[in-house]
PDB file of C-alpha atoms and ligand atoms in Angstrom:
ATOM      1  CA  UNK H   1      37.746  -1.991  -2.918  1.00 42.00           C
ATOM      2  CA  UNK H   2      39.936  -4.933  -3.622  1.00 49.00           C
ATOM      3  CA  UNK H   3      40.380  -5.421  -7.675  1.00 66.00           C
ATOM      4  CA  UNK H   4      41.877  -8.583  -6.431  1.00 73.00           C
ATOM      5  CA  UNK H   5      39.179 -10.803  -7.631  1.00 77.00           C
ATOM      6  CA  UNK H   6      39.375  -8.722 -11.049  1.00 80.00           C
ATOM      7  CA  UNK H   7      42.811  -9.573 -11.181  1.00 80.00           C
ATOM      8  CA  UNK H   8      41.869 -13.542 -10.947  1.00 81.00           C
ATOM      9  CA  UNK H   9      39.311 -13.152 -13.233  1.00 83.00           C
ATOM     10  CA  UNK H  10      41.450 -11.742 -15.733  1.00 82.00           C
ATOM     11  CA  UNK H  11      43.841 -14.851 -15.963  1.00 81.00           C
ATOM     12  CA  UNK H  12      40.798 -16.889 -16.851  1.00 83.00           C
ATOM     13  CA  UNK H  13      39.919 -18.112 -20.500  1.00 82.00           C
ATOM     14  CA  UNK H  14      37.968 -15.547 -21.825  1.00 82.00           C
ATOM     15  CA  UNK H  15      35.738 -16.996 -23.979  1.00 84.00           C
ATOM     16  CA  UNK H  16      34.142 -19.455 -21.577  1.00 90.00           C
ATOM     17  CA  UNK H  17      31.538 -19.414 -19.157  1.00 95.00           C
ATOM     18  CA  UNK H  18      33.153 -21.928 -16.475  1.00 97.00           C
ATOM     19  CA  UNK H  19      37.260 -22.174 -16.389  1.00 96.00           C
ATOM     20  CA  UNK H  20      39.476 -23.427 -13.837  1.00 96.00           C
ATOM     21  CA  UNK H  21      43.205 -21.870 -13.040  1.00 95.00           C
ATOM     22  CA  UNK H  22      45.483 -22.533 -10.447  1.00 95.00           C
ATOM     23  CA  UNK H  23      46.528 -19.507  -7.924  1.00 95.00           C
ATOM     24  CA  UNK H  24      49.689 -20.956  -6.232  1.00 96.00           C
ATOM     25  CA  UNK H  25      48.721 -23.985  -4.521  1.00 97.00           C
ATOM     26  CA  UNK H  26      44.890 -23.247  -5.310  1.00 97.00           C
ATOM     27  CA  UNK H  27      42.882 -24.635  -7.694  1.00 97.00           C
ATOM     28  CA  UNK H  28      40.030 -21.795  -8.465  1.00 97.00           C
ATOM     29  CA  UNK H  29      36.614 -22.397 -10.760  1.00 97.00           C
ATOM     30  CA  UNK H  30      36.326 -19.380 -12.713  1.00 96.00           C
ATOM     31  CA  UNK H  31      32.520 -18.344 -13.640  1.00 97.00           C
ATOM     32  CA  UNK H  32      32.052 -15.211 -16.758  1.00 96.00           C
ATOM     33  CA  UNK H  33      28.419 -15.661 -17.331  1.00 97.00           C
ATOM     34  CA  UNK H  34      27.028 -13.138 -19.344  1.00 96.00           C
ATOM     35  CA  UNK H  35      24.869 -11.746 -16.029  1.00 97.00           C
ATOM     36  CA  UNK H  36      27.636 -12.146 -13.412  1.00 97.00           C
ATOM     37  CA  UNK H  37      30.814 -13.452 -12.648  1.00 96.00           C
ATOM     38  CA  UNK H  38      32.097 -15.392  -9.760  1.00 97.00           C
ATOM     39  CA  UNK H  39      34.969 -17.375  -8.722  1.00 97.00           C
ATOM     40  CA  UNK H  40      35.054 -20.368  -5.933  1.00 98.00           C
ATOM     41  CA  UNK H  41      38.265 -22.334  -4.492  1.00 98.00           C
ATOM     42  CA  UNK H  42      37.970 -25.934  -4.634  1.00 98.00           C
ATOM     43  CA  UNK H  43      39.894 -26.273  -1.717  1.00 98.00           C
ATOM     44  CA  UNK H  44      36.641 -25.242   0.786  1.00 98.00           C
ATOM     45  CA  UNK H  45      34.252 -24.720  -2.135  1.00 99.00           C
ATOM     46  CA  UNK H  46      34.333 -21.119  -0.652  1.00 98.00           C
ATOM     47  CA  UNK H  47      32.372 -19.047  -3.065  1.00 98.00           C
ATOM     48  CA  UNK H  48      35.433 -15.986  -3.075  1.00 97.00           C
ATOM     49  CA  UNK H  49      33.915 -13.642  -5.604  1.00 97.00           C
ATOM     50  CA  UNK H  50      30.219 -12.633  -7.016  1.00 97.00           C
ATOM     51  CA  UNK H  51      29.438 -10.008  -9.102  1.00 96.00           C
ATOM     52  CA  UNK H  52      26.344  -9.142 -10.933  1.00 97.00           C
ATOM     53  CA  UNK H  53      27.135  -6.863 -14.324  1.00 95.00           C
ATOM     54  CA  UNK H  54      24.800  -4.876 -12.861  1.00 94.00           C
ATOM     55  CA  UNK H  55      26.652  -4.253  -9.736  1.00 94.00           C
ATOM     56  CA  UNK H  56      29.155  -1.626  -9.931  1.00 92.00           C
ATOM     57  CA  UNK H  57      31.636  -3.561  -7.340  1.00 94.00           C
ATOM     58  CA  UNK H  58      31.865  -7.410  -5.926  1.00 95.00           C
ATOM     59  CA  UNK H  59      29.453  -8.691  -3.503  1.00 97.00           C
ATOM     60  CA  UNK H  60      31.913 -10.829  -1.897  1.00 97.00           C
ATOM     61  CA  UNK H  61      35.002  -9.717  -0.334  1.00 97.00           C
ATOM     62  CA  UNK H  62      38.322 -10.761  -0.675  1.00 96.00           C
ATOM     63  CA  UNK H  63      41.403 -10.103   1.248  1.00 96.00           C
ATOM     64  CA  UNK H  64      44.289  -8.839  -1.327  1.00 94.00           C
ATOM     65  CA  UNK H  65      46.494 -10.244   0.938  1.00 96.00           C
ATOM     66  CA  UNK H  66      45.483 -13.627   1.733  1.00 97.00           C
ATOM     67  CA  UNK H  67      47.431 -16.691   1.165  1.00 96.00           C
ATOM     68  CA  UNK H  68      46.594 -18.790  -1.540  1.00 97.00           C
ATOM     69  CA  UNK H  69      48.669 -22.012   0.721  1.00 98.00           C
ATOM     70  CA  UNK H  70      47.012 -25.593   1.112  1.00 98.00           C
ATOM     71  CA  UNK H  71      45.396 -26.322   4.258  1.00 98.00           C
ATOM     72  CA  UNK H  72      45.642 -22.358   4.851  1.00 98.00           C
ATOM     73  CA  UNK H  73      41.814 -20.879   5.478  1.00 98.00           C
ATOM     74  CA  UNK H  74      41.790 -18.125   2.641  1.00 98.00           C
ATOM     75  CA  UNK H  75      40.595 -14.831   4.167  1.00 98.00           C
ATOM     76  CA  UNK H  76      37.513 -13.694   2.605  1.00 98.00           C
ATOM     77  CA  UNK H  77      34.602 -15.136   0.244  1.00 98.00           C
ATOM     78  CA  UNK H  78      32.005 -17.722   2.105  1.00 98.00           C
ATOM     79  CA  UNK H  79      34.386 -19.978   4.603  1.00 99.00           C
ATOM     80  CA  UNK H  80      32.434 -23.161   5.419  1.00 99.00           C
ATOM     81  CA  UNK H  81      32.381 -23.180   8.926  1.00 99.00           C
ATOM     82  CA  UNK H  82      31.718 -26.864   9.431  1.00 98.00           C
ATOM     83  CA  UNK H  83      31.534 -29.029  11.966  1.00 98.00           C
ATOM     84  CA  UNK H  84      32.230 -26.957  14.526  1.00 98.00           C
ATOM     85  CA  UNK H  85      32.297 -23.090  14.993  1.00 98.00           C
ATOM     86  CA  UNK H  86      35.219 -21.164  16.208  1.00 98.00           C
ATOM     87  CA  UNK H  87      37.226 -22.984  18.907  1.00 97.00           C
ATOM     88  CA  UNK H  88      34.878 -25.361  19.987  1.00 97.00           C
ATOM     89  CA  UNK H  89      37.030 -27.766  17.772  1.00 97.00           C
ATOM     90  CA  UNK H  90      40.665 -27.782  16.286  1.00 97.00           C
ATOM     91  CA  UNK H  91      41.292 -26.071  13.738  1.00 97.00           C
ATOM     92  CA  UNK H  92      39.417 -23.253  14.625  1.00 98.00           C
ATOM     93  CA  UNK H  93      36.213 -23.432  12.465  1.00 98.00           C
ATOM     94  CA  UNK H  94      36.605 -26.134  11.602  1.00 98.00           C
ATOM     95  CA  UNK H  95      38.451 -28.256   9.025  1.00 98.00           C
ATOM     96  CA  UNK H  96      35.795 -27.930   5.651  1.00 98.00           C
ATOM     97  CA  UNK H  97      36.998 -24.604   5.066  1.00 98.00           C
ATOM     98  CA  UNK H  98      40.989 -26.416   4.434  1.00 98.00           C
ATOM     99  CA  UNK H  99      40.126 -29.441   2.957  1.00 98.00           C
ATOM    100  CA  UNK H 100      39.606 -29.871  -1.221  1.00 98.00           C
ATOM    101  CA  UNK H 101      36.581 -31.068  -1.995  1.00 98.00           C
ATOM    102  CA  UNK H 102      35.390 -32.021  -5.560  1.00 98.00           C
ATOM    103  CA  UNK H 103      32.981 -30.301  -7.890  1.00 98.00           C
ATOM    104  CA  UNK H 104      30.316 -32.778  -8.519  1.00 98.00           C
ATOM    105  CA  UNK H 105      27.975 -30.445 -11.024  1.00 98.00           C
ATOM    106  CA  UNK H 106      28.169 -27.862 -12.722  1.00 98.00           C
ATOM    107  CA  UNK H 107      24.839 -26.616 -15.256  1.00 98.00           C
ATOM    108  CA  UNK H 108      24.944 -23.219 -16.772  1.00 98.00           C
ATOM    109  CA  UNK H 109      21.809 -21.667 -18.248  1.00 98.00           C
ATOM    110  CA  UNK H 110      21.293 -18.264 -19.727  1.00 97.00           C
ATOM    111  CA  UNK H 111      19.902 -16.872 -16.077  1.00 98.00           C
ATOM    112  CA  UNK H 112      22.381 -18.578 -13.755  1.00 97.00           C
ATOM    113  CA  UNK H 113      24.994 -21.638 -13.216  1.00 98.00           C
ATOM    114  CA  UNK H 114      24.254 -24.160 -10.637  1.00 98.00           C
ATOM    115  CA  UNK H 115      27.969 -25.409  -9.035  1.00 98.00           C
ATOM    116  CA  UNK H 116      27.595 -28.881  -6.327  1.00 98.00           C
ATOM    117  CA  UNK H 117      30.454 -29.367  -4.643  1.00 99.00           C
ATOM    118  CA  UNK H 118      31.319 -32.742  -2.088  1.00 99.00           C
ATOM    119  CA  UNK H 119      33.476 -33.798   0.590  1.00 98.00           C
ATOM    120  CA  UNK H 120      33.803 -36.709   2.554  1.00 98.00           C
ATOM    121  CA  UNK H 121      35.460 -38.232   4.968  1.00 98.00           C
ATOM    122  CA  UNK H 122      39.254 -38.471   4.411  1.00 97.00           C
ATOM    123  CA  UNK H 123      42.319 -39.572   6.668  1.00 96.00           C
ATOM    124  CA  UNK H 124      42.956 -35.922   7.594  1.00 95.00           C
ATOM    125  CA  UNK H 125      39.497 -35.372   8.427  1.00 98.00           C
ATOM    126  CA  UNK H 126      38.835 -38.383  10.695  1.00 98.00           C
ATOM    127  CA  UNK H 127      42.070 -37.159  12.294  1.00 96.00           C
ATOM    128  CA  UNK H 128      39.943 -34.267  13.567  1.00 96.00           C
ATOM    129  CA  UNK H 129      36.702 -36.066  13.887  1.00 98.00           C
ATOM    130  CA  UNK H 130      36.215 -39.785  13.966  1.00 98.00           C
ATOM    131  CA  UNK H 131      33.119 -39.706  11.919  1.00 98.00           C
ATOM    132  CA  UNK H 132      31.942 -40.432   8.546  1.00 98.00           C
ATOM    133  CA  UNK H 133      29.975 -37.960   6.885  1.00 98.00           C
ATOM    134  CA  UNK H 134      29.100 -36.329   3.453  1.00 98.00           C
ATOM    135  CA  UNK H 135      28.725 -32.423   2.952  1.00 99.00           C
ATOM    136  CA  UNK H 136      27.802 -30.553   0.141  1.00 99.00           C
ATOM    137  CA  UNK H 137      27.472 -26.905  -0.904  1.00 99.00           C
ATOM    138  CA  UNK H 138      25.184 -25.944  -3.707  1.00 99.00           C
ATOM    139  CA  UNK H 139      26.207 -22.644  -5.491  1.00 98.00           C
ATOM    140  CA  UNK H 140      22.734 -21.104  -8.042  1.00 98.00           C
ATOM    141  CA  UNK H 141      24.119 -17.774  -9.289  1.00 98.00           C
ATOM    142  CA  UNK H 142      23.050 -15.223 -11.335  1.00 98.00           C
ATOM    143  CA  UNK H 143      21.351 -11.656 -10.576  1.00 97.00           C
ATOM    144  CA  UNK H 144      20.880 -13.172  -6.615  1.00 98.00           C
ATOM    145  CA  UNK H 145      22.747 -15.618  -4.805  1.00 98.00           C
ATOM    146  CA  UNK H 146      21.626 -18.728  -3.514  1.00 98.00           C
ATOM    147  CA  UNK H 147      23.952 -20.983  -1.082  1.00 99.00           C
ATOM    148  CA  UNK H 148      22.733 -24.091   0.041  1.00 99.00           C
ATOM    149  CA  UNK H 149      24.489 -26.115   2.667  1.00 99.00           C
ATOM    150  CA  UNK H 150      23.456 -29.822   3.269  1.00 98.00           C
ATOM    151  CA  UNK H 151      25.269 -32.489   5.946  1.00 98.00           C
ATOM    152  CA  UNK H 152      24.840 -35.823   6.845  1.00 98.00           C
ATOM    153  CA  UNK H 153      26.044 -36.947   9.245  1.00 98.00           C
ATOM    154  CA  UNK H 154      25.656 -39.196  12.321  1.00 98.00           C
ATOM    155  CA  UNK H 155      27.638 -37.114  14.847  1.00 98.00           C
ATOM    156  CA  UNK H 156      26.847 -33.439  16.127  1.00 98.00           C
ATOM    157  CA  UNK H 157      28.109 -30.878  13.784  1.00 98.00           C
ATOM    158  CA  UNK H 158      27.151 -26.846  13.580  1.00 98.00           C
ATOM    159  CA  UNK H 159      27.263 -24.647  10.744  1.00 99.00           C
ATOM    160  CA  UNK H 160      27.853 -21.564   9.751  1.00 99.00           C
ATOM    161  CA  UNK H 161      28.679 -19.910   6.313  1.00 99.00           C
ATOM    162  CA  UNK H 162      31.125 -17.013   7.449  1.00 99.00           C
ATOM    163  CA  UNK H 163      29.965 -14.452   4.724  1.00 99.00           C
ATOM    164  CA  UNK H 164      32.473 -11.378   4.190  1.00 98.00           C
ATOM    165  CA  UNK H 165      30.312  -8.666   2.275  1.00 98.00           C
ATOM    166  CA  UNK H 166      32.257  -6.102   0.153  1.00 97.00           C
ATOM    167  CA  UNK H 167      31.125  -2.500   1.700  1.00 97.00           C
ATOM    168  CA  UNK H 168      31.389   0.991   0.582  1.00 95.00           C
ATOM    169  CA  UNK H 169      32.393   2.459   4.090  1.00 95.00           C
ATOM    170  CA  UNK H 170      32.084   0.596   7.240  1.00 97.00           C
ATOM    171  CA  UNK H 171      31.171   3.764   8.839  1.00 96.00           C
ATOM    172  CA  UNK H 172      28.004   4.192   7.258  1.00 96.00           C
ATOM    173  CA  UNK H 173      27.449   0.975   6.954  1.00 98.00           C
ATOM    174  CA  UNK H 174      24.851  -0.780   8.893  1.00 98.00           C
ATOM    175  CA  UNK H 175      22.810  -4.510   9.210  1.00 98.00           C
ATOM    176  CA  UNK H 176      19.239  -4.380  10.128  1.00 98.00           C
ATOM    177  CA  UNK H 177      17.089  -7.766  11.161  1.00 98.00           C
ATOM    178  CA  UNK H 178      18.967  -9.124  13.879  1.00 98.00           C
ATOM    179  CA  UNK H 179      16.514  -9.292  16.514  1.00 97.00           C
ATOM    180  CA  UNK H 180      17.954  -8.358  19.999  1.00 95.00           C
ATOM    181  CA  UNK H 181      18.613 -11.544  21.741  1.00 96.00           C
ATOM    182  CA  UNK H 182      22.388 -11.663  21.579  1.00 97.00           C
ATOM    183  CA  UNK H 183      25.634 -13.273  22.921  1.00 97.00           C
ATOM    184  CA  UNK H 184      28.737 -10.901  22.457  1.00 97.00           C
ATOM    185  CA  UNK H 185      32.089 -12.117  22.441  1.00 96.00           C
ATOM    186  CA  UNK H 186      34.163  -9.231  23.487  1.00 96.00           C
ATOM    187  CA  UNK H 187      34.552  -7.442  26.848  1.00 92.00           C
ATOM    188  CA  UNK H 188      33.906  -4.176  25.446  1.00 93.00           C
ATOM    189  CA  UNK H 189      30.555  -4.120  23.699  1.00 94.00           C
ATOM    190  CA  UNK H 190      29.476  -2.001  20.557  1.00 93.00           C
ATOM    191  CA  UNK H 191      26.279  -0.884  21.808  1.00 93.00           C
ATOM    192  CA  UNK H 192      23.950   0.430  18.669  1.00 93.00           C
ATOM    193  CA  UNK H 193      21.788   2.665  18.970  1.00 92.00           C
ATOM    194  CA  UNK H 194      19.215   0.614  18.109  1.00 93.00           C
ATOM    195  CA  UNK H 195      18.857  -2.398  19.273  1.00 92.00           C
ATOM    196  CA  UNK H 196      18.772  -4.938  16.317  1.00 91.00           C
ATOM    197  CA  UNK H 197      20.312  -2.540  14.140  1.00 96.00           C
ATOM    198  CA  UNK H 198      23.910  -2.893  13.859  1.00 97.00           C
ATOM    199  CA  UNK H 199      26.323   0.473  13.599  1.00 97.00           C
ATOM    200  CA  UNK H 200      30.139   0.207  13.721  1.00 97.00           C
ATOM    201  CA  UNK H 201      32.347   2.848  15.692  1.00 97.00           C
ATOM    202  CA  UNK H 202      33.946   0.002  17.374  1.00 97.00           C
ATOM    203  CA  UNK H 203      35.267  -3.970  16.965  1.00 98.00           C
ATOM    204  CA  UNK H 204      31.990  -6.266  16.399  1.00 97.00           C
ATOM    205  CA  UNK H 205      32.259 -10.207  17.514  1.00 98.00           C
ATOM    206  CA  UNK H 206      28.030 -11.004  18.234  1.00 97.00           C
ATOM    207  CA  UNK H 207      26.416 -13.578  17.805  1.00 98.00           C
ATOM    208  CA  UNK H 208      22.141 -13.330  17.547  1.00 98.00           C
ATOM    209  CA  UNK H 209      20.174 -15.622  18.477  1.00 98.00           C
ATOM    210  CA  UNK H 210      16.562 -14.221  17.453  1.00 97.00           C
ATOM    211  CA  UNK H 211      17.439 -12.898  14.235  1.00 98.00           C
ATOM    212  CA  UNK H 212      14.331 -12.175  11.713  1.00 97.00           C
ATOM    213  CA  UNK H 213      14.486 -14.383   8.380  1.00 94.00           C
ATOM    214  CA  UNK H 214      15.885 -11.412   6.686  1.00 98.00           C
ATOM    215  CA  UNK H 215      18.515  -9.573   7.257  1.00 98.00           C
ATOM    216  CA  UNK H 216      19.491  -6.061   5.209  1.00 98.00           C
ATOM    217  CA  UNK H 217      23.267  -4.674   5.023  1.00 98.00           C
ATOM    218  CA  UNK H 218      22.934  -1.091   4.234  1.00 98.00           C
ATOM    219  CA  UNK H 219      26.273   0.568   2.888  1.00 93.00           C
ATOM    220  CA  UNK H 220      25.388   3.644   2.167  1.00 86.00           C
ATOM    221  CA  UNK H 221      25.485   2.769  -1.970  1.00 89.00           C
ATOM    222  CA  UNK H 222      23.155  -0.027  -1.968  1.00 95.00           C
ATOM    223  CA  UNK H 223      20.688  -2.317   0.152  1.00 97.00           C
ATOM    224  CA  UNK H 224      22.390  -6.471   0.817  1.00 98.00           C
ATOM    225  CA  UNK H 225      19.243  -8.345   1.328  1.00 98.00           C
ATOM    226  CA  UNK H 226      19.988 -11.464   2.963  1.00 98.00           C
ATOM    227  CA  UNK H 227      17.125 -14.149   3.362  1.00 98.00           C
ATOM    228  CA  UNK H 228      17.705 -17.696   5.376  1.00 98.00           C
ATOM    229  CA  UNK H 229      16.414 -20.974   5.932  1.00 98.00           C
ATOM    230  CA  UNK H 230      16.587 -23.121   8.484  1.00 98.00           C
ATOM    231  CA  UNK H 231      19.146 -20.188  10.294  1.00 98.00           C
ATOM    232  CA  UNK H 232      18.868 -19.888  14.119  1.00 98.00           C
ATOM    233  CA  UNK H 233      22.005 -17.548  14.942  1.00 98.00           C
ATOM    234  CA  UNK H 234      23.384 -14.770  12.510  1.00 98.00           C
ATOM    235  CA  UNK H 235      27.078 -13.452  13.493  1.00 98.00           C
ATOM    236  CA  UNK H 236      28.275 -10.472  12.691  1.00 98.00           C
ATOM    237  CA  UNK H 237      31.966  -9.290  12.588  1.00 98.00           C
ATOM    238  CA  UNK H 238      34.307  -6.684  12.178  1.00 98.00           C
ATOM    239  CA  UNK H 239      37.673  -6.688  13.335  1.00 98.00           C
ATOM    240  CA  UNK H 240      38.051  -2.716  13.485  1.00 98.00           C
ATOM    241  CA  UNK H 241      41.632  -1.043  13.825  1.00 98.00           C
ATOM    242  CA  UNK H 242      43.730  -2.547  15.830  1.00 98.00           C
ATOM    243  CA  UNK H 243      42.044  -6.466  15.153  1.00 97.00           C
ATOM    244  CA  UNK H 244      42.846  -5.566  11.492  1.00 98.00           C
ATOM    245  CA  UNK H 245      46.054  -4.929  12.668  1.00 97.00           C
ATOM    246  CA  UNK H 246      46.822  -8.234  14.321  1.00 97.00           C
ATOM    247  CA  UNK H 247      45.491 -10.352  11.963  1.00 97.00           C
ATOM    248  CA  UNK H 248      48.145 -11.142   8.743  1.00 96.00           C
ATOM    249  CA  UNK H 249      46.351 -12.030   5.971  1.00 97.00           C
ATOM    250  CA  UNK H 250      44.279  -8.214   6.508  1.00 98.00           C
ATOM    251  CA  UNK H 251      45.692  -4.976   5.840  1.00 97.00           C
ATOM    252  CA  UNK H 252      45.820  -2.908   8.841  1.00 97.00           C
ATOM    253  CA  UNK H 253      42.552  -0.202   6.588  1.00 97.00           C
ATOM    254  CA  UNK H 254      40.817  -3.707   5.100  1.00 97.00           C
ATOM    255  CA  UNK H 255      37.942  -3.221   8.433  1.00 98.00           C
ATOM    256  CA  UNK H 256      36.396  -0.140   6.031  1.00 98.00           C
ATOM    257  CA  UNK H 257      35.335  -2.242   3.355  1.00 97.00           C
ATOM    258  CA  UNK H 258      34.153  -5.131   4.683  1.00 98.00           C
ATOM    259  CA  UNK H 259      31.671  -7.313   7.161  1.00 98.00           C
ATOM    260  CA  UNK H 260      30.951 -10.260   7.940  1.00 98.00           C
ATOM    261  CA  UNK H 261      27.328 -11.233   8.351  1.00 98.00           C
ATOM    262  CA  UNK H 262      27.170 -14.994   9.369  1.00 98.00           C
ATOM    263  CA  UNK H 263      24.523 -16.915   8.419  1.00 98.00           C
ATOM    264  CA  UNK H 264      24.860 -20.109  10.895  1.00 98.00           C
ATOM    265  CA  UNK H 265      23.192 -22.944  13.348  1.00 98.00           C
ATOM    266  CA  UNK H 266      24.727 -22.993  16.209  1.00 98.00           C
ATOM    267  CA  UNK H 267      22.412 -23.123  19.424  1.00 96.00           C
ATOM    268  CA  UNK H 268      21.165 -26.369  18.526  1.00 96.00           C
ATOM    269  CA  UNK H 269      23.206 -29.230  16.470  1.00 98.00           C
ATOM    270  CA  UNK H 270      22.900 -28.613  12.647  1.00 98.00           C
ATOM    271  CA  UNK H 271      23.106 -33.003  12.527  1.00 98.00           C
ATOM    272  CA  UNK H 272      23.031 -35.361  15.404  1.00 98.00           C
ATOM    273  CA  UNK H 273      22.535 -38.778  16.180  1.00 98.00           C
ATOM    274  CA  UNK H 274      19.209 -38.630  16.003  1.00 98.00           C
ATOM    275  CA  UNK H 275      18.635 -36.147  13.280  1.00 98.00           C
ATOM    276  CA  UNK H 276      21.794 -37.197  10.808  1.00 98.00           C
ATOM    277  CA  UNK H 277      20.576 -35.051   7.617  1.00 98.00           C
ATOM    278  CA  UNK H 278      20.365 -31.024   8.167  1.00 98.00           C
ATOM    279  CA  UNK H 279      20.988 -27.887   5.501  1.00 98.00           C
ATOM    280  CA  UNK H 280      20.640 -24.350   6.022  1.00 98.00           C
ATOM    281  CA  UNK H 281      19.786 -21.870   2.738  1.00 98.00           C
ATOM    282  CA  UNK H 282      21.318 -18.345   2.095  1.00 98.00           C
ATOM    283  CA  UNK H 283      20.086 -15.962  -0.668  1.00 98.00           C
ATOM    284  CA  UNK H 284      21.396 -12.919  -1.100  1.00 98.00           C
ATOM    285  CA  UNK H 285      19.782 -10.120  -3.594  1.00 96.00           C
ATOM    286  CA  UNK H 286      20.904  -6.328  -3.952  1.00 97.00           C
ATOM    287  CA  UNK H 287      18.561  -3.365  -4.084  1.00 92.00           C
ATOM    288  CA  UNK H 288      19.691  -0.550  -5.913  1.00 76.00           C
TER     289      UNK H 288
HETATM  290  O1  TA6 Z   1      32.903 -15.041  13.149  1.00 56.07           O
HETATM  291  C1  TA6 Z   1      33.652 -14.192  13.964  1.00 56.07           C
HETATM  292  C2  TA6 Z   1      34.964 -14.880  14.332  1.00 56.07           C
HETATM  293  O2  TA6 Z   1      34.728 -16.013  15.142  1.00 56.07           O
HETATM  294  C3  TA6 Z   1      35.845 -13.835  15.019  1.00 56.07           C
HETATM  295  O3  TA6 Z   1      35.977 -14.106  16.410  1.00 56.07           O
HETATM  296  C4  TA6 Z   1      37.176 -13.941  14.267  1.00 56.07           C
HETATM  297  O4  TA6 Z   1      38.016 -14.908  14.861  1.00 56.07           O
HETATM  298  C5  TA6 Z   1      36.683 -14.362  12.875  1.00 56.07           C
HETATM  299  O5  TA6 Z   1      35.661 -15.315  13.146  1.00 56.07           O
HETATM  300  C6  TA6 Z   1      37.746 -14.857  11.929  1.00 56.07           C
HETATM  301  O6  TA6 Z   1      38.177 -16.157  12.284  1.00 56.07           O
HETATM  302  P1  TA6 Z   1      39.342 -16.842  11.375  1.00 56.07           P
HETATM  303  O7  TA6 Z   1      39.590 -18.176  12.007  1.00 56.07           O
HETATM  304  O8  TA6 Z   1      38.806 -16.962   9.978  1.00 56.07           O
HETATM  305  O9  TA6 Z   1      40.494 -15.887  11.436  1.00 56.07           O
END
């Protein structure tokens, strides 16, 4: 398990609940609450760490060898995936996840913090898409996790927050709830067992398009219960062996502790020009 994000935390000011540090050409908001901590990039507002004290390891999942580069998508944490998923656009999912955007609100509390992050429309941005628009993410942390994910926007976007989960072994890992309408991306399918019940001997690239409201990521040391709003397609991912291999910013055993369980809109626009306002909601909670 990466102690990457313990390292980050480390460098933060101690003695406060919110702090901000820079991680080469990153600017990161640091978050030691007394009943979690949690750390976002501002470049994305890509939630990149979350961990209740009561959890023995992160939540989130971050690559110890990701780039912390400008305009580079960091590997790990909760990439935006915004306004477009995978290459139906360039860059590949889209340009929110590479863009800084600006922390609007923050509002701590003794049970959580509540972060609101922006971005709008900039020259870079209506170099990929000639539209104005105005996203937002809205981060309420604490013991559970609740992502909120709001566009408007006059032109057809998609969504999807491209979730990496920290796991205990892939191999006995598996996510329950998916419902077993599916389109799979790869030649050679990982068939489950059961169907809506997703086991990993194999590289994973689905996307479901019936999944239940609630999804459950079962590690083999504790239950990931993952409940959506407003979600019509969950993807799940894992790059296996030789993926792992190919990719840079992963090291070739990085598939064993994590997957990606996507919580996104994608069969039908998330905005329009007919419908220019649309959000989805994530919470995530852990059994013990
Ligand atoms: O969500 C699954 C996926 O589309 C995979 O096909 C793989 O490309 C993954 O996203 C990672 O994409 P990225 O652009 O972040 O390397």
């Amino acid at each position: 398990m990466t102690s990457f994000s313990q390292a980050l935390l480390k460098l933060a000011d101690q003695n406060a609940i919110l702090s901000k540090i820079k991680q080469d050409d990153i600017l990161l908001l640091i978050i030691k609450h007394p009943l979690f901590d949690a750390v976002f990039s501002y470049q994305g507002a890509q939630l990149l760490h979350w961990q209740p004290k009561s959890s023995t390891s992160p939540v989130i999942w971050l690559s110890e060898k990701t780039a912390f580069k400008s305009k580079v998508a960091i590997r790990g944490g909760v990439p935006i995936c915004w306004p477009w998923f995978g290459n139906a656009g360039n860059p590949s999912h889209g340009f929110a996840r590479n863009e800084l955007w600006q922390l609007d609100e923050t509002v701590v509390t003794d049970k959580n913090v509540k972060c609101v992050f922006s971005l709008t429309k900039t020259e870079a941005t209506l170099a990929h898409f000639p539209h104005d628009f105005k996203i937002y993410l809205i981060a309420e942390l604490g013991e559970t996790c609740k992502l909120t994910f709001k566009a408007e926007c006059a032109a057809e976007s998609t969504i999807a927050l491209h979730s990496y989960f920290a796991v205990d072994d892939i191999e006995k890992t598996q996510v329950s709830g998916l419902g077993d309408r599916y389109y799979d991306k790869l030649a050679s399918e990982n068939i489950p067992a059961v169907s809506g019940v997703m086991t990993f001997v194999k590289e994973v690239d689905r996307i479901y398009q019936s999944p239940e409201t609630e999804q459950i990521i079962r590690d083999g040391n504790r239950r990931l219960v993952l409940t959506h709003k407003n979600v019509t397609d969950v993807v799940v991912w894992n790059p296996w062996i030789e993926k792992a291999k190919s990719v840079q910013d992963l090291t070739d055993d990085s598939y064993q502790q994590f997957v990606c369980v996507e919580s996104a809109k994608l069969q039908q626009p998330l905005t329009d020009k007919l419908n220019q306002t649309g959000q989805i909601e994530l919470t995530i909670h852990i059994d013990y």
